[in-house]
XYZ file of C-alpha atoms in Angstrom:
524
model
C 104.865 103.494 104.453
C 108.498 103.131 103.413
C 111.397 105.116 104.876
C 114.622 105.006 102.839
C 117.797 105.328 104.904
C 121.569 105.145 104.675
C 123.379 103.935 107.799
C 125.853 106.832 107.897
C 123.352 109.556 106.943
C 121.159 108.701 109.891
C 123.712 108.141 112.625
C 127.111 109.692 111.909
C 126.460 113.319 112.896
C 127.913 114.468 116.239
C 124.380 115.674 117.003
C 122.886 112.152 116.732
C 123.707 111.004 120.258
C 124.450 107.545 118.825
C 127.513 105.625 119.974
C 128.021 103.177 117.090
C 127.897 105.759 114.319
C 127.525 104.357 110.811
C 127.239 100.759 112.028
C 124.545 98.104 111.818
C 124.233 98.006 115.589
C 123.491 101.732 115.736
C 119.922 100.511 115.203
C 120.026 98.472 118.396
C 120.644 101.592 120.508
C 117.536 102.933 122.222
C 117.017 106.104 124.204
C 119.383 108.086 121.975
C 118.896 111.853 121.980
C 120.133 114.751 119.912
C 122.111 117.537 121.532
C 118.753 119.316 121.899
C 117.156 116.331 123.635
C 115.106 115.077 120.654
C 114.694 111.368 119.888
C 117.107 110.027 117.256
C 117.938 106.653 115.742
C 115.447 103.816 115.925
C 113.303 105.635 118.515
C 112.865 108.469 116.011
C 111.765 106.104 113.239
C 109.360 104.294 115.562
C 107.889 107.610 116.726
C 107.499 108.825 113.144
C 105.226 105.860 112.484
C 106.547 104.367 109.235
C 105.970 100.650 108.692
C 109.087 99.689 106.704
C 112.686 100.875 106.437
C 114.463 100.544 103.109
C 118.179 100.304 103.823
C 120.538 101.292 101.019
C 122.850 98.474 99.854
C 124.190 96.647 102.877
C 125.812 93.679 101.176
C 129.592 93.752 100.644
C 130.372 96.497 98.138
C 133.719 97.242 96.552
C 134.074 101.017 96.718
C 135.001 101.080 100.439
C 138.298 99.521 101.524
C 137.556 97.757 104.792
C 141.249 97.918 105.729
C 141.311 101.727 105.731
C 138.105 102.657 107.544
C 139.942 105.401 109.426
C 139.740 107.442 106.198
C 135.957 107.708 106.688
C 135.181 107.232 103.025
C 131.503 107.439 102.069
C 129.530 105.587 99.409
C 125.894 104.714 98.796
C 126.988 101.128 98.129
C 125.755 100.456 94.597
C 129.015 98.624 93.844
C 128.333 94.902 94.397
C 131.279 92.688 95.255
C 129.898 89.824 97.368
C 126.126 89.705 97.140
C 125.431 87.401 100.067
C 127.738 88.928 102.674
C 126.985 91.987 104.866
C 129.181 95.033 104.277
C 132.211 95.084 106.585
C 132.469 98.858 106.954
C 129.112 98.790 108.758
C 130.413 96.179 111.241
C 132.362 97.042 114.376
C 135.156 94.643 113.332
C 135.552 93.895 109.601
C 138.385 91.453 110.283
C 136.151 88.951 112.087
C 133.653 87.562 109.582
C 131.169 86.473 112.230
C 130.888 90.073 113.501
C 129.178 91.490 110.410
C 126.820 88.513 110.280
C 125.806 88.766 113.922
C 125.471 92.565 113.912
C 123.370 92.607 110.744
C 121.012 90.094 112.350
C 120.910 92.159 115.557
C 119.931 95.184 113.479
C 117.080 93.351 111.746
C 115.834 91.938 115.036
C 115.877 95.398 116.614
C 113.726 96.823 113.823
C 111.353 93.880 114.132
C 111.145 94.309 117.893
C 110.033 97.902 117.234
C 107.340 96.763 114.789
C 109.255 97.895 111.702
C 109.930 95.623 108.724
C 113.198 95.744 106.758
C 113.583 96.048 102.987
C 117.029 95.460 101.469
C 118.216 97.470 98.462
C 119.708 94.927 96.033
C 121.851 95.600 92.961
C 121.899 92.497 90.798
C 122.007 94.497 87.550
C 125.802 95.053 87.507
C 128.982 94.288 89.441
C 131.637 96.586 90.912
C 134.155 95.432 88.333
C 134.045 93.283 85.225
C 137.487 91.740 85.064
C 138.177 89.839 88.236
C 134.567 89.781 89.397
C 133.256 86.619 90.981
C 131.012 86.048 87.968
C 133.883 86.462 85.487
C 136.084 84.183 87.551
C 133.321 81.548 87.546
C 132.478 81.529 83.829
C 134.000 84.372 81.755
C 131.408 86.426 79.819
C 128.443 84.160 80.649
C 126.843 86.307 83.377
C 126.965 89.577 81.368
C 125.181 90.884 78.282
C 127.012 91.870 75.112
C 126.497 93.851 71.943
C 127.324 91.292 69.286
C 130.051 88.849 70.260
C 132.551 90.932 72.186
C 131.426 94.376 73.368
C 129.965 94.370 76.868
C 126.687 96.261 77.178
C 126.246 98.871 79.895
C 122.595 99.641 80.628
C 123.608 100.235 84.250
C 125.966 103.109 83.415
C 128.519 101.376 85.650
C 130.562 99.506 83.040
C 128.548 96.307 82.657
C 125.110 94.747 82.973
C 124.189 91.259 84.065
C 122.126 88.869 81.971
C 119.235 87.825 84.207
C 117.594 85.859 81.402
C 120.436 83.304 81.453
C 119.601 80.296 83.585
C 122.427 80.490 86.122
C 122.197 84.289 86.557
C 118.456 83.946 87.050
C 118.976 81.139 89.553
C 121.607 83.201 91.375
C 119.226 86.162 91.844
C 116.418 83.930 93.088
C 118.600 81.956 95.491
C 120.293 85.112 96.777
C 116.956 86.752 97.630
C 115.754 83.588 99.343
C 119.001 83.421 101.325
C 118.562 86.959 102.687
C 114.987 86.110 103.687
C 115.739 82.760 105.300
C 119.058 83.617 106.936
C 118.626 87.305 107.842
C 114.810 87.597 107.977
C 114.648 90.398 105.407
C 111.048 91.439 104.636
C 111.394 92.632 101.057
C 113.627 93.899 98.282
C 114.096 97.071 96.296
C 115.685 96.275 92.916
C 118.114 98.856 91.579
C 117.544 99.542 87.855
C 114.995 96.749 87.717
C 114.372 97.594 84.064
C 117.644 95.821 83.206
C 116.251 92.517 84.468
C 113.845 90.415 82.456
C 110.176 90.140 83.390
C 110.269 86.355 83.710
C 113.037 86.454 86.325
C 111.254 89.080 88.395
C 108.043 87.044 88.343
C 109.938 83.938 89.416
C 111.504 85.860 92.318
C 108.013 86.994 93.328
C 106.705 83.409 93.135
C 109.537 81.985 95.235
C 109.276 84.719 97.867
C 105.498 84.363 98.096
C 105.966 80.664 98.787
C 107.977 81.677 101.860
C 105.808 84.633 102.952
C 103.157 86.325 100.822
C 103.654 89.632 102.685
C 107.260 90.042 101.507
C 107.356 93.232 99.448
C 109.046 93.751 96.073
C 109.579 96.922 94.090
C 112.171 98.542 91.888
C 113.187 101.194 89.406
C 111.235 100.513 86.236
C 113.906 101.914 83.946
C 117.530 101.565 82.825
C 120.412 104.054 82.868
C 121.239 103.417 79.194
C 120.197 101.221 76.287
C 120.444 97.449 76.410
C 120.596 94.757 73.727
C 117.885 92.831 75.561
C 114.455 93.353 73.907
C 112.610 96.184 75.636
C 109.283 94.337 75.644
C 110.854 91.638 77.826
C 112.400 94.010 80.371
C 110.930 94.729 83.820
C 110.086 98.310 82.891
C 107.507 100.564 84.511
C 105.304 100.431 81.442
C 105.055 96.625 81.819
C 104.017 96.644 85.481
C 100.788 94.895 84.473
C 102.908 91.865 83.500
C 104.451 91.718 86.992
C 101.650 91.209 89.529
C 102.808 91.687 93.103
C 105.766 93.857 92.080
C 105.711 97.646 92.450
C 107.527 100.360 90.490
C 108.582 103.894 91.327
C 106.220 106.637 90.164
C 108.433 109.201 88.455
C 105.331 110.840 86.960
C 104.093 111.947 90.372
C 107.625 112.719 91.596
C 108.362 115.182 88.802
C 104.763 116.357 88.589
C 104.956 117.486 92.219
C 108.445 118.972 92.546
C 109.621 119.467 88.958
C 111.720 117.429 86.566
C 114.887 115.935 88.046
C 116.870 116.663 84.889
C 116.084 120.380 85.035
C 116.902 122.063 88.336
C 114.928 125.189 87.549
C 111.750 123.372 86.541
C 108.918 123.598 89.049
C 106.124 121.164 89.810
C 102.540 121.329 91.045
C 103.599 121.954 94.677
C 105.834 124.839 93.614
C 103.314 126.554 91.357
C 103.753 125.034 87.896
C 100.573 124.973 85.847
C 99.439 122.009 83.772
C 100.309 119.311 86.313
C 96.762 118.564 87.504
C 96.272 115.363 85.483
C 99.728 114.095 86.432
C 98.973 114.533 90.132
C 95.548 112.926 89.687
C 97.155 109.874 88.083
C 99.380 109.522 91.145
C 96.519 110.010 93.597
C 94.694 106.976 92.143
C 97.870 104.872 92.053
C 98.411 104.997 88.269
C 95.460 102.716 87.561
C 92.969 103.368 84.773
C 90.534 105.821 86.351
C 87.679 107.466 84.430
C 88.441 110.932 85.858
C 92.083 111.046 84.679
C 93.108 112.338 81.243
C 96.278 110.345 80.568
C 97.074 112.408 77.474
C 98.115 115.190 79.863
C 100.268 113.118 82.242
C 103.900 114.228 82.189
C 105.557 110.944 81.118
C 103.038 108.096 80.851
C 100.342 108.344 78.190
C 98.283 105.548 79.740
C 97.731 103.822 83.068
C 100.376 101.177 83.732
C 99.404 99.650 87.087
C 96.673 97.048 87.476
C 96.506 97.699 91.231
C 97.502 100.815 93.203
C 99.777 98.623 95.358
C 102.036 98.341 92.304
C 103.052 101.995 92.606
C 105.623 103.623 94.896
C 104.597 107.265 95.330
C 107.464 109.551 96.277
C 108.775 113.046 95.805
C 112.476 112.427 96.487
C 114.971 109.713 97.384
C 118.762 109.373 97.693
C 119.129 110.082 93.957
C 119.074 113.615 92.535
C 118.171 116.739 94.492
C 116.294 116.097 97.711
C 113.006 117.947 98.090
C 114.291 120.941 100.059
C 117.217 121.536 97.679
C 114.972 121.225 94.624
C 112.552 123.789 96.058
C 115.332 126.207 96.977
C 116.795 126.072 93.470
C 113.559 126.100 91.470
C 111.861 128.783 93.597
C 114.822 131.041 94.459
C 112.655 133.963 95.587
C 110.711 131.901 98.158
C 111.267 132.569 101.860
C 111.607 129.718 104.339
C 107.955 129.828 105.370
C 106.917 129.383 101.728
C 109.462 126.588 101.196
C 108.078 124.701 104.191
C 104.524 125.195 102.906
C 105.467 123.738 99.500
C 107.291 120.859 101.200
C 104.210 120.036 103.283
C 101.920 120.299 100.271
C 104.018 117.849 98.233
C 104.170 115.300 101.040
C 100.445 115.644 101.747
C 99.792 114.435 98.211
C 102.144 111.493 98.758
C 100.671 110.463 102.109
C 97.022 110.747 101.069
C 97.331 109.023 97.679
C 96.408 105.454 96.886
C 99.516 103.329 96.357
C 102.550 102.966 98.622
C 104.080 106.157 100.097
C 107.866 106.434 100.246
C 109.912 108.972 102.242
C 113.605 109.857 102.046
C 115.328 109.852 105.431
C 115.518 113.287 107.023
C 112.814 114.876 104.897
C 110.701 114.969 108.027
C 113.242 117.345 109.627
C 113.690 119.450 106.465
C 117.150 118.047 105.666
C 119.222 119.198 102.734
C 122.282 117.923 100.866
C 123.756 121.355 100.186
C 122.291 121.178 96.662
C 124.432 118.184 95.620
C 122.631 115.914 93.134
C 124.683 112.749 93.012
C 126.097 112.534 96.519
C 127.039 108.860 96.211
C 130.605 109.494 97.386
C 130.256 112.942 98.927
C 131.544 113.312 102.487
C 129.423 113.087 105.617
C 129.279 116.877 105.697
C 126.989 116.687 102.632
C 125.037 113.523 103.396
C 124.604 113.434 107.166
C 121.409 114.485 108.895
C 122.022 117.275 111.376
C 119.736 116.323 114.243
C 119.597 119.924 115.384
C 117.115 120.274 112.510
C 114.580 118.199 114.410
C 114.137 120.898 117.053
C 114.607 123.711 114.534
C 111.889 122.292 112.265
C 109.756 120.553 114.875
C 106.595 121.777 113.153
C 107.613 119.948 109.951
C 108.356 116.768 111.876
C 105.004 116.822 113.658
C 103.216 117.469 110.364
C 104.807 114.376 108.778
C 104.172 112.284 111.881
C 100.519 113.312 112.123
C 99.932 112.739 108.412
C 101.364 109.230 108.740
C 99.085 108.590 111.713
C 96.110 109.888 109.744
C 96.878 107.565 106.833
C 97.251 104.540 109.110
C 93.936 105.275 110.848
C 91.921 105.693 107.664
C 91.789 102.811 105.174
C 90.018 105.071 102.668
C 93.458 106.470 101.751
C 94.828 102.970 101.055
C 92.077 100.929 99.466
C 94.556 98.684 97.649
C 92.065 97.643 94.981
C 91.712 99.297 91.581
C 87.998 98.610 91.239
C 87.272 100.196 94.607
C 89.415 103.247 93.811
C 87.525 103.799 90.558
C 84.184 103.389 92.286
C 84.705 105.281 95.535
C 87.235 108.025 94.715
C 86.082 110.779 92.398
C 87.619 114.088 91.460
C 85.761 117.355 91.700
C 85.496 119.465 88.585
C 88.137 122.210 88.427
C 86.179 124.971 90.130
C 89.276 127.111 90.693
C 92.031 127.052 88.059
C 95.000 124.997 89.240
C 93.288 123.782 92.429
C 92.764 120.028 92.761
C 90.030 118.441 94.886
C 88.586 114.981 95.278
C 86.119 112.975 97.377
C 86.368 109.497 98.906
C 83.443 107.436 100.141
C 84.811 105.786 103.280
C 81.881 103.460 103.948
C 82.993 100.477 101.825
C 86.259 100.394 103.813
C 84.322 100.807 107.076
C 86.338 103.949 107.720
C 85.407 106.052 110.753
C 85.096 108.875 108.218
C 82.017 108.309 106.111
C 82.994 110.882 103.523
C 86.292 112.681 102.869
C 87.132 115.752 100.820
C 90.738 116.657 100.005
C 91.725 119.984 98.452
C 95.194 121.005 97.220
C 95.925 124.694 96.659
C 99.327 125.370 95.020
C 98.721 129.108 94.649
C 100.424 131.825 96.704
C 97.014 133.181 97.704
C 94.132 131.857 99.793
C 91.490 130.124 97.710
C 87.807 130.160 98.673
C 86.634 126.752 97.525
C 82.966 125.672 97.322
C 82.038 122.524 99.235
C 78.805 120.537 99.602
C 76.581 121.843 102.385
C 77.164 119.198 105.049
C 78.437 119.210 108.667
C 82.098 118.856 107.749
C 84.828 118.603 110.325
C 88.380 119.659 109.576
C 91.285 117.196 109.816
C 93.912 119.360 108.123
C 94.122 123.040 107.315
C 96.778 125.726 106.976
C 99.684 123.342 107.563
C 98.250 121.802 110.731
C 96.873 118.276 111.156
C 93.952 118.127 113.593
C 93.386 115.048 115.764
C 90.505 112.741 114.933
C 88.603 113.758 118.034
C 88.402 117.436 117.050
C 85.038 119.116 117.527
C 86.039 121.914 115.191
C 83.412 122.325 112.490
C 83.409 124.473 109.406
C 81.840 127.810 110.148
C 81.335 128.687 106.507
C 78.338 127.886 104.342
C 79.130 126.087 101.085
C 82.806 127.090 101.061
C 86.166 126.661 102.768
C 89.207 128.903 102.841
C 92.264 126.945 101.694
C 95.465 128.692 102.770
C 98.219 129.479 100.241
C 100.324 126.504 99.136
C 98.519 124.068 101.405
C 96.025 121.255 101.635
C 92.702 120.930 103.422
C 91.111 117.647 104.483
C 87.442 117.668 105.509
C 85.400 114.732 106.707
C 81.997 113.553 107.856
C 82.047 111.149 110.763
C 80.395 107.788 110.266
C 77.398 107.332 112.570
C 78.094 105.285 115.672
C 77.522 101.553 115.148
C 77.316 102.175 111.385
C 79.194 98.963 110.628
C 78.046 96.879 113.595
C 75.341 95.010 111.692
C 77.742 94.123 108.905
C 80.331 92.886 111.428
C 77.694 90.854 113.276
C 76.660 89.243 110.001
C 80.252 88.283 109.332
């Protein structure tokens, strides 16, 4: 369960209670509290329950002048200058080179001490500048792609693109990743615009990292920002995920199917009442594998399954790019009141956190953050990007919903089978008994789940839906925007049906009999 964060977003607000605001060592501070007394910083992330943090670029990037930090300039950091050096603006003293090294390592160790692994956002697809870059100064033109003999290509949209297929660029990427793992104990990498890189290089990175630690995680954006002269069939694109075992790609089908297309602010998605998104959401629920119950002709972007395993898919509804979830809902559903907006928010994230594949959350979504409707806030001031920690007490119900959903997912392996064959065999969709309402069943027994059978229902309508269910002694784990604890004795008091509240999800389950798996364990 990945949590994407930016150092300044998370810590710089006066309400954060954090001393070293915007610095690596902010993550070594424990016991920090908001002005309302709520946990912040690393304690907050630990309490939320995520397993991995994805930190936005933290290598040395060129857009921030380390000699003028008093200006408080902001940037996401997708401007690579020195790939193998921590960013000085996140260190307490940029003039002492050992400081950034030590403090970065202290940050990683602190996350590890809290049981949280660290994924580094890497940007090998372009450099901050072309002329005067370290690559150009080493061997002019060699490290970059060109159209013909002289015109530099720009699939990154940032003025240049690197040529990963060339031997020394390929070797540089591999050795750089290994260096961050061996020297800084990084646990994985998120590749910016991975579709610019070639498939062979990405597979070699995977092979080298697996030789160090097979649990190191790799994923990236399976697209480019513009066209490239490199043959598309050789690029590490989403559609070629099957050629990159052990590497995951972002699921833009589910993202836009749930909240609406990112290129059209007014467009709604399944969670905000748009019709025709059922098959798209189903494809995300199964982790974009080939499942017999999914009609891929009706999926928003992909006309066929592209993942061989659900672990190759990053399911998300928003990230640092584009409108965050709350802003998208406010713009696309302008007549919705706050209660309805929160309901839609919860519904979207329930899909993410109960789907097969790897769930991904944008920092602050759990406290209903916004970015004041700014799409591309890569250099917007802290007033746009920072998380106001007063939101945690203001939207405590949202926070607890996210936290409890994460706990539910971690407790129940049926929601994270990790194997395509098992997903096809043990997850089946119900027929559409109510137009626009999506329901499915999971058999939890093969995963030895404490829930023998699970039923999940998603109702995007603004009215309560009475949904028929099999006549069995169901218990309720989630209803009407509330997650029930596992030990609940609350049983359905309806025969053959359940009331699903407007714009919400319901999760029903049958408990596995006591000692149901004991014989199997004894045999093992």
